[in-house]
Coordinates of C-alpha atoms in Angstrom, one line a residue:
Chain O
M1 CA 0.0 -0.1 0.1
A2 CA 1.2 3.6 -1.1
G3 CA 2.1 5.7 2.1
T4 CA -0.6 8.6 1.3
D5 CA -3.1 5.4 1.3
K6 CA -1.7 3.8 4.4
R7 CA -2.3 7.2 6.3
I8 CA -5.9 7.3 5.2
Q9 CA -6.6 4.8 6.2
V10 CA -5.5 5.3 9.5
A11 CA -7.1 8.8 9.7
R12 CA -10.6 7.0 8.1
R13 CA -9.8 4.3 11.4
V14 CA -9.3 7.4 14.2
A15 CA -12.1 9.0 12.6
Q16 CA -14.5 5.5 14.2
E17 CA -13.5 6.6 17.4
L18 CA -14.9 10.1 17.5
K19 CA -18.0 10.2 18.9
N20 CA -20.6 13.1 18.6
G21 CA -19.8 16.7 20.3
E22 CA -16.4 15.9 21.6
V23 CA -13.9 18.3 22.0
V24 CA -11.0 17.1 19.8
N25 CA -7.6 18.1 19.0
L26 CA -5.6 17.2 16.4
G27 CA -2.0 16.8 15.6
I28 CA -0.1 18.2 12.8
G29 CA 0.0 15.8 10.0
L30 CA -1.7 12.7 9.2
P31 CA -3.5 13.3 12.5
T32 CA -5.1 16.4 10.9
L33 CA -6.6 14.2 8.5
V34 CA -9.3 12.5 10.5
A35 CA -11.5 15.4 10.4
N36 CA -11.7 14.5 7.1
Y37 CA -13.1 11.0 7.6
L38 CA -15.8 11.7 10.5
P39 CA -18.1 9.5 10.0
Q40 CA -21.8 10.5 8.7
G41 CA -24.0 12.1 11.8
I42 CA -20.8 12.4 14.4
A43 CA -19.7 16.3 14.7
I44 CA -17.0 17.5 16.4
I45 CA -15.8 20.6 17.7
L46 CA -11.7 20.8 17.0
H47 CA -10.0 22.9 19.2
S48 CA -6.7 24.5 18.2
E49 CA -4.0 25.6 21.0
N50 CA -3.0 28.7 19.5
G51 CA -6.0 29.9 21.2
F52 CA -9.9 29.0 19.7
L53 CA -12.3 26.1 19.9
G54 CA -14.8 25.6 15.9
I55 CA -11.7 25.0 13.6
G56 CA -13.7 24.9 10.1
A57 CA -12.4 24.6 7.2
E58 CA -9.6 25.6 4.8
P59 CA -10.2 28.8 3.2
E60 CA -10.4 29.3 -0.1
C61 CA -7.5 31.5 -2.6
G62 CA -6.9 34.4 -1.6
K63 CA -10.1 34.5 1.1
E64 CA -7.1 33.7 4.6
D65 CA -7.8 35.8 7.5
K66 CA -4.2 36.6 9.0
D67 CA -4.9 36.1 12.5
L68 CA -6.7 32.6 11.5
V69 CA -4.2 29.4 11.2
N70 CA -4.1 26.0 12.7
A71 CA -1.4 25.0 15.3
G72 CA 1.0 24.0 12.5
G73 CA 0.9 28.0 10.8
K74 CA -1.9 27.4 7.4
S75 CA -4.7 29.2 7.8
V76 CA -8.1 27.8 8.6
S77 CA -11.0 29.4 9.2
I78 CA -13.7 29.5 12.0
L79 CA -16.7 27.6 12.3
P80 CA -20.0 30.8 13.8
N81 CA -20.4 29.3 16.8
G82 CA -16.2 29.1 17.7
S83 CA -14.7 31.0 20.2
C84 CA -11.1 33.0 20.5
F85 CA -9.5 33.0 23.6
D86 CA -5.5 33.8 25.4
S87 CA -3.0 30.4 25.2
A88 CA -3.4 30.4 29.3
M89 CA -7.2 29.6 28.9
S90 CA -6.3 27.5 26.0
F91 CA -3.9 25.6 27.9
A92 CA -6.5 25.7 31.3
I93 CA -8.8 24.0 28.7
I94 CA -6.5 21.3 28.1
R95 CA -4.9 20.2 31.2
G96 CA -8.0 20.7 32.9
G97 CA -9.8 17.6 31.5
H98 CA -12.1 19.6 28.9
V99 CA -10.0 17.6 25.9
D100 CA -11.8 14.6 25.2
V101 CA -9.7 13.3 22.4
T102 CA -6.6 14.7 21.4
V103 CA -4.6 12.3 18.1
L104 CA -1.1 13.0 18.1
G105 CA 1.7 11.3 15.9
A106 CA 4.4 9.0 17.6
L107 CA 8.0 8.1 17.4
E108 CA 7.8 5.7 19.5
V109 CA 5.6 4.2 21.9
D110 CA 5.7 1.4 24.8
E111 CA 3.9 -1.1 26.4
K112 CA 3.3 1.2 29.7
G113 CA 1.8 3.7 27.7
N114 CA 4.7 6.2 27.4
L115 CA 4.8 7.9 24.7
A116 CA 7.7 9.8 22.4
N117 CA 7.4 12.4 19.7
W118 CA 8.6 15.0 20.2
M119 CA 12.8 14.8 19.8
V120 CA 15.2 12.3 18.6
P121 CA 18.6 12.5 19.9
G122 CA 21.2 14.0 17.9
K123 CA 19.1 15.5 15.0
K124 CA 17.8 19.1 15.3
V125 CA 15.9 19.8 18.5
T126 CA 12.9 21.6 17.8
G127 CA 10.7 21.8 21.4
M128 CA 8.0 20.1 22.7
G129 CA 5.6 23.0 21.7
G130 CA 2.1 22.3 23.2
A131 CA 2.5 18.0 22.9
M132 CA 3.6 17.3 26.5
D133 CA 0.2 19.3 27.8
L134 CA -1.8 17.9 25.4
V135 CA -1.0 14.2 26.2
T136 CA -1.2 14.9 29.9
G137 CA -4.5 16.4 29.6
A138 CA -6.2 15.3 27.0
R139 CA -9.4 13.0 28.6
K140 CA -7.9 10.0 25.7
V141 CA -4.9 9.7 24.1
I142 CA -4.9 8.5 20.2
I143 CA -2.1 7.8 18.5
A144 CA -2.2 7.9 14.8
M145 CA 1.3 7.0 12.4
E146 CA 2.2 3.9 10.6
H147 CA 3.3 1.1 12.0
V148 CA 6.9 1.0 11.8
N149 CA 9.6 3.2 10.9
K150 CA 10.5 3.7 6.7
D151 CA 13.7 1.2 7.6
G152 CA 11.1 -1.2 8.7
S153 CA 11.8 -1.5 12.6
P154 CA 8.8 -0.9 15.4
K155 CA 7.5 2.2 16.5
I156 CA 5.4 0.3 19.4
V157 CA 8.0 -1.3 21.2
K158 CA 9.3 -2.9 25.3
E159 CA 10.0 0.7 26.5
C160 CA 10.6 3.9 24.8
T161 CA 14.8 5.0 24.3
M162 CA 13.8 8.2 23.3
P163 CA 12.9 11.5 25.4
L164 CA 9.5 11.0 26.5
T165 CA 6.2 13.2 26.3
A166 CA 4.8 11.9 28.7
K167 CA 4.4 9.0 30.7
G168 CA 1.5 6.2 30.6
E169 CA -1.1 8.6 29.2
V170 CA -1.7 6.9 25.8
D171 CA -5.1 4.4 25.5
L172 CA -4.7 3.6 21.5
I173 CA -3.0 3.2 19.3
V174 CA -4.1 3.2 15.3
T175 CA -2.1 1.9 12.8
D176 CA -1.8 1.3 9.3
M177 CA -1.5 -3.2 9.9
A178 CA -3.8 -2.7 13.7
V179 CA -5.9 -1.0 16.3
I180 CA -4.0 -1.6 20.1
A181 CA -5.3 -0.5 23.0
V182 CA -2.9 0.3 25.9
Q183 CA -4.4 -1.0 29.5
S184 CA -2.7 -1.4 33.2
D185 CA -1.5 -5.0 31.7
G186 CA 0.0 -4.6 28.5
L187 CA -0.9 -3.9 25.0
H188 CA -4.2 -5.7 23.5
L189 CA -4.4 -6.1 20.3
L190 CA -7.9 -5.6 19.1
E191 CA -7.9 -6.1 15.2
I192 CA -5.6 -5.8 12.3
S193 CA -6.3 -4.8 8.8
E194 CA -7.7 -6.1 5.6
G195 CA -4.7 -8.1 4.3
T196 CA -2.6 -8.3 7.2
T197 CA -2.2 -11.4 9.1
I198 CA -1.7 -11.7 12.8
E199 CA 2.0 -13.2 11.8
E200 CA 2.8 -9.7 10.3
V201 CA 1.3 -7.3 13.2
L202 CA 3.7 -9.1 15.8
S203 CA 7.2 -9.4 13.7
S204 CA 6.5 -5.5 12.9
T205 CA 6.2 -5.4 17.5
G206 CA 8.6 -4.8 19.2
A207 CA 6.3 -5.0 22.5
R208 CA 4.5 -8.3 24.1
L209 CA 0.7 -8.2 22.1
I210 CA -1.9 -9.9 24.4
L211 CA -4.2 -11.5 21.7
P212 CA -7.9 -11.9 21.9
K213 CA -9.2 -15.0 22.9
K214 CA -11.0 -16.1 20.5
N215 CA -11.3 -14.6 16.7
F216 CA -11.3 -11.2 16.1
P217 CA -12.7 -8.8 13.6
I218 CA -10.4 -7.2 10.7
Chain T
M1 CA -1.5 57.1 32.5
V2 CA -0.1 55.3 28.5
K3 CA 1.9 57.6 26.1
I4 CA 1.2 56.8 22.2
C5 CA 4.3 57.4 20.3
T6 CA 6.1 55.7 17.6
A7 CA 7.7 52.2 17.6
K8 CA 11.3 54.2 17.7
E9 CA 10.4 56.2 20.5
A10 CA 9.3 52.7 22.2
V11 CA 12.4 51.4 22.3
E12 CA 14.1 53.6 23.9
T13 CA 13.3 52.0 26.9
I14 CA 15.6 49.0 26.0
S15 CA 18.7 48.6 27.3
E16 CA 21.4 45.5 27.0
G17 CA 20.8 42.6 28.5
M18 CA 16.7 43.2 29.3
S19 CA 14.3 41.2 29.8
I20 CA 11.7 40.8 26.7
M21 CA 8.2 39.0 26.9
I22 CA 7.1 39.0 23.1
G23 CA 3.3 37.7 22.1
G24 CA 3.4 35.8 19.2
F25 CA 2.8 32.5 17.3
L26 CA 4.2 31.5 15.3
N27 CA 4.1 34.9 13.8
V28 CA 0.5 35.6 14.2
G29 CA 0.4 37.9 16.8
A30 CA 3.3 39.5 16.6
P31 CA 4.4 43.3 17.8
E32 CA 6.1 43.2 13.9
N33 CA 7.0 46.7 14.1
L34 CA 8.2 47.0 17.5
I35 CA 10.6 44.2 16.5
Q36 CA 11.8 45.7 13.6
A37 CA 12.5 48.6 16.1
L38 CA 14.6 46.8 18.5
V39 CA 16.2 45.0 15.1
E40 CA 17.2 48.9 14.6
K41 CA 18.2 50.1 18.0
G42 CA 20.6 46.6 17.5
V43 CA 20.5 46.4 21.5
K44 CA 22.4 42.9 22.1
N45 CA 22.2 40.2 25.3
L46 CA 18.7 39.8 25.7
T47 CA 16.4 36.7 27.1
I48 CA 13.7 36.8 25.4
I49 CA 10.5 35.4 26.4
S50 CA 7.8 33.9 23.4
N51 CA 5.8 31.0 22.9
D52 CA 8.5 30.1 19.5
T53 CA 11.0 31.7 18.2
G54 CA 9.7 32.7 14.6
F55 CA 10.9 32.2 11.0
A56 CA 14.6 33.4 9.6
G57 CA 13.9 37.0 8.5
K58 CA 10.5 37.7 9.6
G59 CA 8.7 38.6 13.1
I60 CA 10.5 37.4 16.1
G61 CA 13.5 35.7 14.6
K62 CA 15.5 38.4 13.2
L63 CA 16.3 38.7 16.8
Q64 CA 18.3 36.1 16.3
D65 CA 19.2 36.8 12.8
H66 CA 21.1 39.6 14.0
K67 CA 22.7 38.2 17.3
Q68 CA 20.9 40.0 19.8
V69 CA 19.6 37.0 22.0
A70 CA 21.4 35.8 24.6
K71 CA 19.1 33.5 26.0
V72 CA 15.7 32.5 25.2
Y73 CA 12.2 30.6 26.6
T74 CA 10.2 29.3 24.7
S75 CA 8.2 26.2 23.5
Y76 CA 8.7 26.0 19.9
V77 CA 12.3 27.1 17.8
G78 CA 11.5 24.8 14.8
G79 CA 10.6 27.8 12.4
H80 CA 14.4 29.4 12.8
P81 CA 17.2 27.4 11.5
A82 CA 19.9 29.1 13.0
Y83 CA 18.8 28.0 16.8
G84 CA 19.9 23.7 16.7
Q85 CA 23.1 25.9 15.8
C86 CA 23.4 28.3 18.0
M87 CA 22.6 26.1 21.0
D88 CA 24.8 23.8 20.3
S89 CA 27.7 26.0 20.5
G90 CA 26.6 28.2 23.8
E91 CA 25.6 31.2 21.8
V92 CA 22.4 31.5 23.0
E93 CA 21.0 29.6 26.1
V94 CA 17.7 27.8 25.7
V95 CA 15.1 26.8 28.1
L96 CA 12.1 24.9 26.5
V97 CA 9.6 25.0 28.1
P98 CA 6.0 23.4 28.0
Q99 CA 3.6 26.1 26.3
G100 CA 0.9 25.3 28.5
T101 CA 3.8 25.6 31.4
L102 CA 4.9 29.2 29.6
A103 CA 1.6 30.6 29.5
E104 CA 0.7 29.5 33.2
Q105 CA 4.3 30.5 34.5
I106 CA 3.5 34.2 32.7
R107 CA -0.1 34.3 34.4
A108 CA 1.3 33.5 37.5
A109 CA 4.0 36.4 37.3
G110 CA 0.6 38.8 36.9
A111 CA -1.3 37.6 39.7
G112 CA 1.6 38.2 42.3
L113 CA 1.2 33.8 42.2
G114 CA 4.9 32.5 43.2
G115 CA 4.3 29.7 40.8
V116 CA 1.7 26.8 39.7
L117 CA 1.9 23.0 39.7
T118 CA 1.2 21.8 35.9
P119 CA 1.3 17.7 35.4
T120 CA 2.4 19.0 32.7
G121 CA 6.6 17.4 31.9
V122 CA 6.4 14.5 34.8
G123 CA 8.5 11.9 33.8
T124 CA 10.3 13.5 31.3
I125 CA 13.3 15.7 30.2
A126 CA 10.9 18.7 31.3
A127 CA 10.7 17.6 35.3
Q128 CA 14.7 17.5 35.3
G129 CA 15.9 20.1 38.3
K130 CA 12.2 21.0 39.3
Q131 CA 10.5 19.9 42.7
E132 CA 7.9 17.8 42.4
V133 CA 4.7 17.8 44.9
V134 CA 2.4 15.0 45.1
I135 CA -1.2 16.4 46.0
H136 CA -4.4 13.7 46.6
D137 CA -1.6 10.6 45.2
K138 CA -0.9 12.9 41.9
T139 CA 2.2 14.2 41.2
Y140 CA 3.0 18.0 39.8
L141 CA 6.1 19.5 39.1
M142 CA 6.3 23.4 40.5
E143 CA 7.2 26.0 37.7
L144 CA 8.4 28.9 39.3
A145 CA 6.4 32.1 38.2
L146 CA 8.3 33.8 35.2
S147 CA 8.4 38.2 34.7
A148 CA 10.4 40.5 32.0
D149 CA 11.4 43.5 32.4
V150 CA 9.2 45.0 29.0
A151 CA 6.7 42.9 27.2
F152 CA 6.0 44.0 23.8
I153 CA 2.9 42.2 22.8
K154 CA 0.0 43.4 19.9
A155 CA -3.8 44.0 19.5
H156 CA -6.5 44.7 17.2
Q157 CA -7.8 48.0 18.5
A158 CA -6.7 50.3 21.4
D159 CA -8.5 53.4 22.6
T160 CA -6.6 56.0 24.2
S161 CA -6.8 55.0 27.7
G162 CA -5.0 51.9 26.4
N163 CA -7.8 48.9 26.3
L164 CA -6.7 46.7 24.3
V165 CA -9.2 43.9 21.8
Y166 CA -7.7 41.6 20.1
R167 CA -8.9 39.8 16.9
R168 CA -8.9 35.8 16.4
C169 CA -6.2 33.9 17.2
A170 CA -3.7 36.4 17.4
R171 CA -4.9 37.1 20.5
N172 CA -2.4 34.0 22.0
F173 CA 0.5 35.0 24.3
N174 CA -0.6 38.9 24.2
P175 CA -3.3 40.0 27.3
I176 CA -1.6 37.0 29.2
M177 CA 2.5 39.4 28.8
A178 CA 0.5 42.2 29.0
T179 CA 0.2 41.1 32.7
A180 CA 4.2 40.4 33.6
A181 CA 6.4 42.9 33.2
K182 CA 7.6 46.3 34.5
I183 CA 7.0 48.3 31.5
V184 CA 4.3 47.1 28.2
I185 CA 4.4 48.1 24.9
A186 CA 1.6 47.9 22.8
E187 CA 1.5 47.6 19.0
V188 CA -1.9 48.2 17.8
E189 CA -3.5 47.9 14.2
E190 CA -6.1 50.9 14.7
F191 CA -6.7 53.7 17.2
V192 CA -10.6 54.4 18.6
P193 CA -11.7 56.9 20.8
V194 CA -12.7 56.4 24.1
G195 CA -16.1 54.6 24.1
A196 CA -16.0 52.8 21.1
I197 CA -14.8 50.0 22.8
D198 CA -17.7 48.7 24.8
P199 CA -16.1 48.1 28.9
D200 CA -18.0 44.1 28.0
Q201 CA -15.2 43.8 25.4
V202 CA -12.1 44.9 27.0
I203 CA -9.7 42.7 27.0
T204 CA -6.6 44.0 28.3
P205 CA -7.1 47.1 30.6
G206 CA -5.6 50.1 29.8
I207 CA -4.1 50.3 33.2
F208 CA -1.4 47.5 32.4
V209 CA -0.8 49.2 29.1
D210 CA 2.5 52.2 29.3
F211 CA 3.0 52.6 25.5
I212 CA 0.7 51.9 22.7
V213 CA 2.5 52.6 18.9
K214 CA 0.4 52.8 15.6
G215 CA 1.9 49.8 13.4
D216 CA 2.7 51.7 10.6
I217 CA 3.9 48.1 8.8
E218 CA 1.7 45.7 7.8
Y219 CA 3.9 42.8 7.8
G220 CA 1.1 40.1 7.4
R221 CA 1.8 36.8 8.0
N222 CA 5.0 36.4 5.8
G223 CA 6.9 39.5 6.4

């Protein structure tokens, strides 16, 4: 499967996790795509950590508002029921548990739900931005990513080796190969994607996966 | 009492080695005319407190281009290519702070608090050297208040009493920083007479603002 198709597949699957009326913060990149694949009848409220609720569609060319961008700096619009606030309020919303779900990418996720997604040792440091607050504060943390790195090495590992974004906060991992829930006893394999075998998932995962007792849906 | 002046006059208050808070998020809501005046004044060895360090050749990034920065407290340096190198060489001291923590440290200073307790960063390198406090079985980091000599903020409108309103997400760190510095200089897009802003709509009360500058040049997002 081509890279773009894999990303769309992941975004589509994550979108099925969202419930009507939830307040959701989508990270930059693949997570942003999730908004395009919401099931019919599901409306969510998107939070942007630079200070507003109610992110709308990308404006037409020439209709951009210089004061309206998402947290990645991309021009967006605001819905008629949106609201604007300062950064302290924005992060009060995040840390205070008022964001139902955040969807983010990962460099590594481990068996204990630890997440590393902001810094690769030895590579250029960019800073954590709002990621640490989001992962710590959101009620549910969903990781949306390709199952393995470009070189085929696993991103789901026994223990993160890179600097952590937050400790024990990840709830669900959605990849192009599988859906995995993080629970107190470890990683539970919930689903595998069409055309993928359990053996392929196990060999592409660097952590122990707890398999369901019965056959499970693909 | 608020004073209306030019950007050049406003930066006369700035001298070598001062700490300056600068509003803006990826250059949206950044006081670009004030930054440009500071570049022209050429003062160095500054400590900058800002959400991010902007982009090369634009907004707050210009201060790094002209090597005016000695230390920066920020959540993100990824937009400016020079920062990686400057951090490695020790030319600029970069203190990376989670964005929500930075906002609360500034808010705390403006609100007369010594600091805040936040769960963000527990178990990460952001916790290094910080005191941990356990309350009801949950661990928090003690993050101290952060103030500055000067704040450069950007607002949409000001009345002549210094009351400010902001537009959309150009608000970001600006209203918080307006509370946390000894001298507050606001760049605005528009002046309106007293009474034109309904008291219910004021975001930053004029008592926080010392100088107001009309931003003559509209740099736009890519300025």
